[in-house]
Amino acid sequence: MTAEERLLLHGQEHVLKRLDGLSAEEREELTVRLAAIDWEELEQWKRPLSSLERGQISPIAGLKAQEIAARREEFFRVGAEAIRAGKVAAVLLAGGQGTRLGSPAPKGMFDIGLTRPRYIFEQLISNLLSVVKETGAYVPLYIMTSEKNDGETRAFFEEHDFFGYPAEEIKFFVQDMAPSVDFEGKLLFEGRGRLALSPNGNGGWYSSMQRAGLAADMARRGVEWINVFAVDNVLQRIADPIFVGATILSGLMSGAKVVRKCDPHERVGVLCLEDGLPSVVEYYELTEEMANARLEDGTLAYSFGVILNYLFNAKRLGEIAAEKIPVHVVKKKVPYMSEGGELISPQTENGYKFETLILDMVRLMGSCLPFEVEREREFAPVKNRTGVDSVDTARELLQKNGVEL
Ligand code: UTP
């Protein structure tokens, strides 16, 4: 099938019209982008994933904070040994657009300091350095950026001497981009010949690492466990030896740091079992009955809120790499250029983006250990400027934990 036929088949006549009016260079660039489109995935705008497709949900057993405290030394010993043997790597997910924070720069460059600069990236590296201090070994760090923020992110790290982390232990890679479509499934453009592209969600980290040759790099280094974490939780422990040790000793294929839900309706995704496999159920998918269900010990049955800090078994990741992870079709406001050449920033949702989510990988891993951490000590996400999960709340929590701002 020719490229033209393919566009017609998928109802993209408007793209053909655009191609006609482009310079040779623009046309070349657009042709390359079009060739990379996964049409099957794009067609999913017609049938978005819905909660109706959920399997049988049941509670999952996990390690509670008290049990972790009791076995702390044992877990630490095993985890620290793995880190010293070079078996643990960390992956920082920094490809998001941070729209809620509303800063044009990459989120990690946001300064949360009060009396001196304290950048989010700096705080994360400092958290990792505390593990280096405890174990006496550096953890290789891979940083995922997107086409939109890669240059700025790399330059920022260089400018700040990698915040004291050895440069040779840090590698960057760029995540894949996905096109957006309008409500009729037509590809949106952000420029005359440029498709409206955005990062394809945080579930794309492993395939993007593979494409960049970094999954092979990890294998060469003998990495057996990968700690993947979000850019915005400034309090989290990274490559936490206790978490690593507990997951290794559990014999399971992954681990997830979780915080205990403070009330049955808190807006966090909870880890549970779905048809016997680990899965994350969003708060809006929980029925009233499930939200209030209690275990024999009186605690909420669905109380392990995920905080986007996972440990994955590298071998198992390799095995499931070929399996397709579900694509979520999400309604968004997508800025675009009209056919008349006018740039439009819509005030309401006008199209769909296609995203894969890391939480769907947990299911593919086959098994997962929920590992409870204390919210006040390990969970301070910077999502918004003010209010819930904001710069303000994160600052307060950092200070409570003795970080000078
Ligand atoms: P969020 O889901 O909070 O998205 O990302 P975001 O883009 O940072 O912020 P909003 O929703 O636009 O305000 C959770 C984590 O996943 C990363 C983010 O950088 C963050 O660490 N992420 C998200 C990616 O790396 N790539 C993506 O495509 C999306």
Short mmCIF file of C-alpha atoms and ligand atoms in Angstrom, two decimals:
data_model
loop_
_atom_site.label_atom_id
_atom_site.label_comp_id
_atom_site.label_asym_id
_atom_site.label_seq_id
_atom_site.Cartn_x
_atom_site.Cartn_y
_atom_site.Cartn_z
CA MET A 1 0.00 0.00 0.00
CA THR A 2 1.37 3.43 -0.86
CA ALA A 3 1.57 6.12 1.79
CA GLU A 4 -1.23 7.96 0.02
CA GLU A 5 -3.49 4.93 0.00
CA ARG A 6 -2.81 4.41 3.69
CA LEU A 7 -3.83 7.98 4.50
CA LEU A 8 -7.03 7.59 2.51
CA LEU A 9 -7.79 4.27 4.16
CA HIS A 10 -7.59 5.94 7.56
CA GLY A 11 -9.69 8.96 6.62
CA GLN A 12 -6.80 11.43 6.52
CA GLU A 13 -7.55 13.21 3.22
CA HIS A 14 -6.75 16.53 4.86
CA VAL A 15 -3.13 15.42 5.27
CA LEU A 16 -2.81 14.86 1.52
CA LYS A 17 -4.08 18.37 0.95
CA ARG A 18 -1.47 19.73 3.36
CA LEU A 19 1.35 17.76 1.74
CA ASP A 20 0.64 19.53 -1.53
CA GLY A 21 1.35 22.94 -0.11
CA LEU A 22 4.63 22.11 1.67
CA SER A 23 8.26 22.79 0.82
CA ALA A 24 10.40 19.76 -0.05
CA GLU A 25 11.99 19.85 3.39
CA GLU A 26 8.69 20.11 5.28
CA ARG A 27 7.23 17.37 3.16
CA GLU A 28 10.19 15.10 3.90
CA GLU A 29 9.84 15.66 7.63
CA LEU A 30 6.11 15.02 7.61
CA THR A 31 6.55 11.87 5.51
CA VAL A 32 8.97 10.47 8.09
CA ARG A 33 6.53 11.23 10.91
CA LEU A 34 3.62 9.69 9.04
CA ALA A 35 5.60 6.54 8.37
CA ALA A 36 6.15 6.11 12.11
CA ILE A 37 2.43 6.18 12.97
CA ASP A 38 0.91 3.05 14.43
CA TRP A 39 -2.44 3.21 12.65
CA GLU A 40 -3.93 0.36 14.61
CA GLU A 41 -3.26 2.30 17.78
CA LEU A 42 -4.64 5.50 16.32
CA GLU A 43 -7.89 3.79 15.33
CA GLN A 44 -8.50 3.18 19.02
CA TRP A 45 -10.00 6.64 19.39
CA LYS A 46 -13.18 4.91 18.24
CA ARG A 47 -13.23 2.54 21.19
CA PRO A 48 -11.49 4.04 24.21
CA LEU A 49 -10.54 1.77 27.11
CA SER A 50 -13.22 1.85 29.74
CA SER A 51 -13.66 0.58 33.24
CA LEU A 52 -16.28 -1.84 31.92
CA GLU A 53 -13.50 -3.99 30.59
CA ARG A 54 -12.18 -4.64 34.09
CA GLY A 55 -11.71 -8.21 35.33
CA GLN A 56 -12.43 -9.58 38.79
CA ILE A 57 -10.91 -7.25 41.41
CA SER A 58 -9.68 -8.49 44.79
CA PRO A 59 -7.31 -7.14 47.48
CA ILE A 60 -3.56 -7.80 47.17
CA ALA A 61 -1.30 -8.79 50.06
CA GLY A 62 1.55 -6.40 50.75
CA LEU A 63 4.26 -5.47 53.22
CA LYS A 64 2.96 -3.08 55.84
CA ALA A 65 5.17 -0.38 57.35
CA GLN A 66 5.34 -2.23 60.69
CA GLU A 67 6.55 -5.46 59.11
CA ILE A 68 9.11 -3.53 57.11
CA ALA A 69 10.40 -1.85 60.26
CA ALA A 70 10.75 -5.24 61.94
CA ARG A 71 12.79 -6.69 59.07
CA ARG A 72 14.62 -3.49 58.15
CA GLU A 73 18.16 -4.77 58.66
CA GLU A 74 17.61 -7.97 56.75
CA PHE A 75 16.07 -6.09 53.81
CA PHE A 76 18.80 -3.46 53.86
CA ARG A 77 21.57 -6.06 53.82
CA VAL A 78 20.15 -7.82 50.75
CA GLY A 79 19.35 -4.58 48.92
CA ALA A 80 22.69 -2.92 49.66
CA GLU A 81 24.50 -6.04 48.50
CA ALA A 82 22.60 -5.94 45.19
CA ILE A 83 23.44 -2.25 44.77
CA ARG A 84 27.12 -2.82 45.51
CA ALA A 85 27.16 -5.68 42.99
CA GLY A 86 25.86 -3.25 40.32
CA LYS A 87 22.57 -5.10 40.00
CA VAL A 88 20.34 -2.05 40.52
CA ALA A 89 19.70 0.86 38.15
CA ALA A 90 17.33 3.80 38.40
CA VAL A 91 15.17 5.38 35.71
CA LEU A 92 13.86 8.90 36.16
CA LEU A 93 10.71 9.62 34.17
CA ALA A 94 11.04 13.24 33.12
CA GLY A 95 9.32 13.24 29.77
CA GLY A 96 6.00 14.66 30.97
CA GLN A 97 4.80 18.13 30.13
CA GLY A 98 3.86 19.18 33.64
CA THR A 99 0.88 21.14 32.39
CA ARG A 100 -0.69 21.45 35.82
CA LEU A 101 2.41 23.16 37.21
CA GLY A 102 2.15 25.60 34.34
CA SER A 103 5.85 26.27 33.92
CA PRO A 104 7.22 26.17 30.37
CA ALA A 105 10.53 24.61 31.50
CA PRO A 106 10.94 20.89 32.28
CA LYS A 107 9.40 20.14 35.69
CA GLY A 108 12.72 19.02 37.16
CA MET A 109 14.10 22.51 36.60
CA PHE A 110 11.48 24.02 38.87
CA ASP A 111 13.03 25.78 41.86
CA ILE A 112 11.38 24.77 45.12
CA GLY A 113 13.91 26.66 47.23
CA LEU A 114 12.95 29.52 49.51
CA THR A 115 16.19 31.15 50.65
CA ARG A 116 18.38 29.56 47.98
CA PRO A 117 17.76 27.67 44.75
CA ARG A 118 16.74 24.06 45.24
CA TYR A 119 15.74 22.53 41.94
CA ILE A 120 13.58 19.42 41.78
CA PHE A 121 16.33 17.58 39.87
CA GLU A 122 18.83 18.65 42.53
CA GLN A 123 16.63 17.34 45.31
CA LEU A 124 16.18 13.98 43.55
CA ILE A 125 19.93 13.59 43.01
CA SER A 126 20.47 14.47 46.65
CA ASN A 127 18.01 11.72 47.65
CA LEU A 128 19.92 9.26 45.49
CA LEU A 129 23.24 10.40 46.91
CA SER A 130 22.05 9.50 50.39
CA VAL A 131 21.76 5.89 49.18
CA VAL A 132 25.22 6.11 47.64
CA LYS A 133 26.48 7.19 51.04
CA GLU A 134 24.74 4.34 52.83
CA THR A 135 25.85 1.62 50.44
CA GLY A 136 29.18 2.96 49.19
CA ALA A 137 28.22 2.45 45.52
CA TYR A 138 26.84 4.59 42.72
CA VAL A 139 23.59 3.56 41.09
CA PRO A 140 23.49 4.05 37.30
CA LEU A 141 20.82 6.62 36.53
CA TYR A 142 18.93 6.79 33.24
CA ILE A 143 16.86 9.89 32.59
CA MET A 144 13.94 9.83 30.19
CA THR A 145 13.20 13.13 28.50
CA SER A 146 10.94 13.96 25.57
CA GLU A 147 11.63 15.63 22.26
CA LYS A 148 10.13 18.74 23.80
CA ASN A 149 12.48 19.01 26.77
CA ASP A 150 15.56 16.92 26.01
CA GLY A 151 17.98 19.71 25.08
CA GLU A 152 16.99 21.89 28.00
CA THR A 153 17.20 19.03 30.49
CA ARG A 154 20.66 17.89 29.40
CA ALA A 155 21.99 21.45 29.34
CA PHE A 156 20.62 22.04 32.84
CA PHE A 157 22.39 18.98 34.27
CA GLU A 158 25.65 19.94 32.59
CA GLU A 159 25.42 23.51 33.77
CA HIS A 160 25.00 22.26 37.34
CA ASP A 161 27.70 19.59 37.14
CA PHE A 162 25.10 16.87 37.47
CA PHE A 163 24.45 18.07 41.02
CA GLY A 164 27.45 16.16 42.29
CA TYR A 165 26.60 12.82 40.66
CA PRO A 166 29.31 11.36 38.40
CA ALA A 167 28.44 12.29 34.79
CA GLU A 168 29.44 8.85 33.54
CA GLU A 169 26.75 7.28 35.73
CA ILE A 170 23.98 9.31 34.06
CA LYS A 171 22.54 8.58 30.63
CA PHE A 172 19.69 10.39 28.91
CA PHE A 173 17.22 8.98 26.44
CA VAL A 174 14.28 10.46 24.60
CA GLN A 175 10.84 8.93 24.79
CA ASP A 176 8.70 8.35 21.74
CA MET A 177 6.08 10.84 20.67
CA ALA A 178 2.47 10.12 19.71
CA PRO A 179 0.18 12.12 17.42
CA SER A 180 -3.11 13.66 18.51
CA VAL A 181 -6.38 13.53 16.59
CA ASP A 182 -9.59 15.54 16.70
CA PHE A 183 -12.91 14.01 17.72
CA GLU A 184 -13.30 12.59 14.20
CA GLY A 185 -9.95 10.85 14.32
CA LYS A 186 -8.24 13.33 11.98
CA LEU A 187 -4.58 14.03 12.68
CA LEU A 188 -4.04 17.46 14.21
CA PHE A 189 -1.21 19.75 13.10
CA GLU A 190 0.73 22.21 15.23
CA GLY A 191 2.41 23.85 12.25
CA ARG A 192 1.96 23.90 8.50
CA GLY A 193 3.59 20.53 8.02
CA ARG A 194 4.16 19.54 11.63
CA LEU A 195 1.89 17.04 13.34
CA ALA A 196 0.72 17.90 16.84
CA LEU A 197 2.87 15.42 18.74
CA SER A 198 3.24 14.86 22.47
CA PRO A 199 5.11 12.39 24.69
CA ASN A 200 3.41 8.98 24.53
CA GLY A 201 2.87 8.53 28.27
CA ASN A 202 5.09 7.09 30.97
CA GLY A 203 4.43 3.48 29.93
CA GLY A 204 6.73 3.95 26.96
CA TRP A 205 9.92 4.12 29.01
CA TYR A 206 11.14 0.56 28.43
CA SER A 207 10.51 0.45 24.67
CA SER A 208 12.15 3.87 24.37
CA MET A 209 15.15 2.60 26.34
CA GLN A 210 15.37 -0.39 24.09
CA ARG A 211 15.33 1.78 20.99
CA ALA A 212 18.09 3.92 22.48
CA GLY A 213 20.22 0.81 23.08
CA LEU A 214 20.07 1.35 26.83
CA ALA A 215 18.23 -1.84 27.76
CA ALA A 216 21.24 -3.61 26.27
CA ASP A 217 23.52 -1.26 28.18
CA MET A 218 21.86 -2.28 31.43
CA ALA A 219 22.11 -5.95 30.57
CA ARG A 220 25.82 -5.53 29.81
CA ARG A 221 26.33 -3.92 33.19
CA GLY A 222 24.59 -6.83 34.89
CA VAL A 223 21.56 -4.83 36.04
CA GLU A 224 18.89 -7.13 37.46
CA TRP A 225 16.51 -4.63 39.05
CA ILE A 226 15.27 -1.30 37.74
CA ASN A 227 13.79 1.35 40.01
CA VAL A 228 11.53 3.60 37.95
CA PHE A 229 10.33 6.83 39.53
CA ALA A 230 8.53 10.07 38.74
CA VAL A 231 10.17 13.45 38.56
CA ASP A 232 7.73 15.15 40.86
CA ASN A 233 7.98 13.35 44.20
CA VAL A 234 10.75 15.31 45.89
CA LEU A 235 10.74 13.22 49.07
CA GLN A 236 11.07 9.77 47.57
CA ARG A 237 13.94 7.45 48.27
CA ILE A 238 15.50 6.25 45.03
CA ALA A 239 17.07 2.80 44.72
CA ASP A 240 16.08 2.37 48.34
CA PRO A 241 18.06 -0.64 49.58
CA ILE A 242 15.27 -1.68 51.94
CA PHE A 243 12.71 -1.71 49.13
CA VAL A 244 15.14 -3.53 46.83
CA GLY A 245 15.96 -6.13 49.48
CA ALA A 246 12.30 -6.74 50.33
CA THR A 247 11.36 -7.20 46.68
CA ILE A 248 14.26 -9.56 45.99
CA LEU A 249 13.41 -11.65 49.06
CA SER A 250 9.72 -11.77 48.09
CA GLY A 251 10.59 -13.69 44.94
CA LEU A 252 8.11 -11.51 43.03
CA MET A 253 8.78 -9.85 39.67
CA SER A 254 8.14 -6.28 40.75
CA GLY A 255 7.59 -4.05 43.74
CA ALA A 256 5.59 -0.87 44.18
CA LYS A 257 6.03 1.74 46.85
CA VAL A 258 2.61 2.54 48.22
CA VAL A 259 1.13 4.86 50.83
CA ARG A 260 -1.85 3.95 52.96
CA LYS A 261 -4.98 5.74 51.79
CA CYS A 262 -6.12 8.26 54.39
CA ASP A 263 -9.81 7.81 53.67
CA PRO A 264 -11.86 5.41 51.50
CA HIS A 265 -12.38 8.02 48.81
CA GLU A 266 -8.92 9.52 48.51
CA ARG A 267 -8.12 10.23 44.86
CA VAL A 268 -5.24 7.81 44.31
CA GLY A 269 -4.95 4.68 42.22
CA VAL A 270 -4.83 1.58 44.41
CA LEU A 271 -2.89 -1.59 43.87
CA CYS A 272 -5.04 -4.72 43.86
CA LEU A 273 -5.40 -8.00 42.02
CA GLU A 274 -7.37 -8.20 38.79
CA ASP A 275 -8.10 -11.75 37.71
CA GLY A 276 -5.24 -12.76 39.97
CA LEU A 277 -2.69 -10.37 38.46
CA PRO A 278 -1.40 -7.15 40.06
CA SER A 279 -3.25 -4.15 38.77
CA VAL A 280 -3.96 -0.54 39.61
CA VAL A 281 -7.57 0.57 39.95
CA GLU A 282 -8.23 4.28 39.73
CA TYR A 283 -10.22 5.91 42.51
CA TYR A 284 -13.16 6.60 40.18
CA GLU A 285 -13.33 2.92 39.23
CA LEU A 286 -13.80 1.75 42.82
CA THR A 287 -17.38 0.98 43.70
CA GLU A 288 -18.73 2.33 46.98
CA GLU A 289 -18.65 -1.18 48.37
CA MET A 290 -15.03 -1.73 47.39
CA ALA A 291 -13.93 1.67 48.66
CA ASN A 292 -15.33 0.84 52.10
CA ALA A 293 -14.44 -2.86 52.22
CA ARG A 294 -12.31 -3.87 55.21
CA LEU A 295 -9.96 -6.75 55.94
CA GLU A 296 -10.17 -8.90 59.08
CA ASP A 297 -7.75 -6.59 60.88
CA GLY A 298 -10.11 -3.67 60.27
CA THR A 299 -7.95 -1.87 57.71
CA LEU A 300 -9.30 -0.84 54.29
CA ALA A 301 -9.09 -3.71 51.80
CA TYR A 302 -8.12 -1.37 48.96
CA SER A 303 -5.74 0.98 50.66
CA PHE A 304 -2.38 0.70 48.89
CA GLY A 305 -2.13 3.99 46.97
CA VAL A 306 0.57 3.95 44.29
CA ILE A 307 3.10 6.78 44.19
CA LEU A 308 4.88 5.96 40.93
CA ASN A 309 7.99 4.38 42.39
CA TYR A 310 8.35 0.83 41.09
CA LEU A 311 11.01 -1.84 41.05
CA PHE A 312 11.03 -4.10 38.00
CA ASN A 313 12.88 -7.33 37.40
CA ALA A 314 15.01 -6.66 34.32
CA LYS A 315 14.85 -10.22 32.96
CA ARG A 316 11.09 -10.30 33.14
CA LEU A 317 10.91 -6.91 31.44
CA GLY A 318 12.87 -8.35 28.54
CA GLU A 319 10.44 -11.26 28.34
CA ILE A 320 7.33 -9.10 28.20
CA ALA A 321 8.84 -6.43 25.95
CA ALA A 322 7.07 -7.76 22.89
CA GLU A 323 3.67 -7.71 24.59
CA LYS A 324 1.53 -4.70 23.77
CA ILE A 325 0.68 -2.47 26.63
CA PRO A 326 -2.78 -0.91 26.41
CA VAL A 327 -3.10 2.55 24.94
CA HIS A 328 -5.30 4.99 26.82
CA VAL A 329 -7.22 7.44 24.70
CA VAL A 330 -7.45 10.66 26.65
CA LYS A 331 -9.50 13.77 25.86
CA LYS A 332 -7.25 16.84 25.98
CA LYS A 333 -6.98 20.43 24.88
CA VAL A 334 -4.62 20.18 21.93
CA PRO A 335 -3.27 23.44 20.50
CA TYR A 336 -3.34 23.25 16.71
CA MET A 337 -3.02 25.13 13.47
CA SER A 338 -6.19 25.36 11.42
CA GLU A 339 -6.20 24.66 7.69
CA GLY A 340 -6.26 28.40 7.20
CA GLY A 341 -2.94 28.68 9.09
CA GLU A 342 -4.35 30.12 12.31
CA LEU A 343 -2.83 28.94 15.62
CA ILE A 344 -5.55 27.95 18.03
CA SER A 345 -5.28 27.27 21.77
CA PRO A 346 -8.62 25.65 22.57
CA GLN A 347 -10.33 26.51 25.84
CA THR A 348 -12.09 23.16 25.98
CA GLU A 349 -11.06 19.65 25.03
CA ASN A 350 -10.87 19.28 21.28
CA GLY A 351 -9.10 16.01 20.65
CA TYR A 352 -7.56 12.79 21.83
CA LYS A 353 -4.02 11.96 22.90
CA PHE A 354 -2.71 8.43 23.09
CA GLU A 355 -0.84 7.41 26.19
CA THR A 356 0.56 4.25 27.69
CA LEU A 357 0.85 4.10 31.46
CA ILE A 358 3.51 2.50 33.60
CA LEU A 359 0.86 1.08 35.91
CA ASP A 360 -0.25 -1.22 33.10
CA MET A 361 3.22 -2.71 33.09
CA VAL A 362 2.77 -3.93 36.63
CA ARG A 363 0.08 -6.28 35.39
CA LEU A 364 2.31 -7.61 32.62
CA MET A 365 5.06 -8.28 35.15
CA GLY A 366 2.80 -10.97 36.62
CA SER A 367 3.46 -10.31 40.30
CA CYS A 368 4.08 -7.32 42.53
CA LEU A 369 4.96 -6.58 46.13
CA PRO A 370 3.16 -3.56 47.60
CA PHE A 371 5.70 -1.95 49.95
CA GLU A 372 4.19 0.56 52.33
CA VAL A 373 6.07 3.75 53.02
CA GLU A 374 5.20 6.57 55.35
CA ARG A 375 3.47 9.29 53.42
CA GLU A 376 4.94 12.09 55.54
CA ARG A 377 8.45 10.83 54.87
CA GLU A 378 8.30 9.70 51.27
CA PHE A 379 5.51 11.31 49.35
CA ALA A 380 5.59 14.95 48.35
CA PRO A 381 4.50 15.24 44.73
CA VAL A 382 4.72 18.58 42.97
CA LYS A 383 1.76 18.54 40.60
CA ASN A 384 0.18 21.97 41.07
CA ARG A 385 1.34 25.45 42.05
CA THR A 386 -0.87 25.63 45.13
CA GLY A 387 -3.40 23.48 46.96
CA VAL A 388 -3.25 19.69 46.93
CA ASP A 389 0.03 18.05 45.84
CA SER A 390 1.59 21.39 45.18
CA VAL A 391 4.79 23.36 45.51
CA ASP A 392 3.46 24.59 48.88
CA THR A 393 2.71 21.13 50.31
CA ALA A 394 5.99 19.72 48.99
CA ARG A 395 7.98 22.53 50.60
CA GLU A 396 6.28 21.95 53.90
CA LEU A 397 7.00 18.23 53.80
CA LEU A 398 10.63 18.73 52.79
CA GLN A 399 11.14 21.07 55.70
CA LYS A 400 9.46 18.63 58.07
CA ASN A 401 12.05 16.10 56.94
CA GLY A 402 14.91 18.41 57.70
CA VAL A 403 15.65 19.69 54.19
CA GLU A 404 16.72 23.33 54.25
CA LEU A 405 15.03 25.35 51.60
P1 UTP B 1 1.99 12.99 35.20
O1 UTP B 1 0.99 11.98 34.85
O2 UTP B 1 1.85 13.72 36.48
O3 UTP B 1 2.12 14.03 33.98
O4 UTP B 1 3.41 12.29 35.13
P2 UTP B 1 2.96 15.34 33.82
O5 UTP B 1 3.14 15.52 32.37
O6 UTP B 1 4.23 15.35 34.63
O7 UTP B 1 2.05 16.48 34.44
P3 UTP B 1 0.62 17.04 33.97
O8 UTP B 1 -0.35 15.91 34.13
O9 UTP B 1 0.78 17.48 32.55
O10 UTP B 1 0.39 18.17 34.91
C1 UTP B 1 3.89 11.36 36.05
C2 UTP B 1 5.34 11.08 35.71
O11 UTP B 1 5.46 10.51 34.43
C3 UTP B 1 6.32 11.28 33.61
C4 UTP B 1 6.31 12.66 34.21
O12 UTP B 1 7.47 13.38 33.84
C5 UTP B 1 6.22 12.34 35.68
O13 UTP B 1 7.49 11.97 36.18
N1 UTP B 1 5.85 11.23 32.21
C6 UTP B 1 4.55 11.47 31.94
C7 UTP B 1 6.74 10.94 31.23
O14 UTP B 1 7.94 10.73 31.49
N2 UTP B 1 6.28 10.89 29.95
C8 UTP B 1 5.00 11.12 29.62
O15 UTP B 1 4.65 11.06 28.43
C9 UTP B 1 4.10 11.42 30.65
#
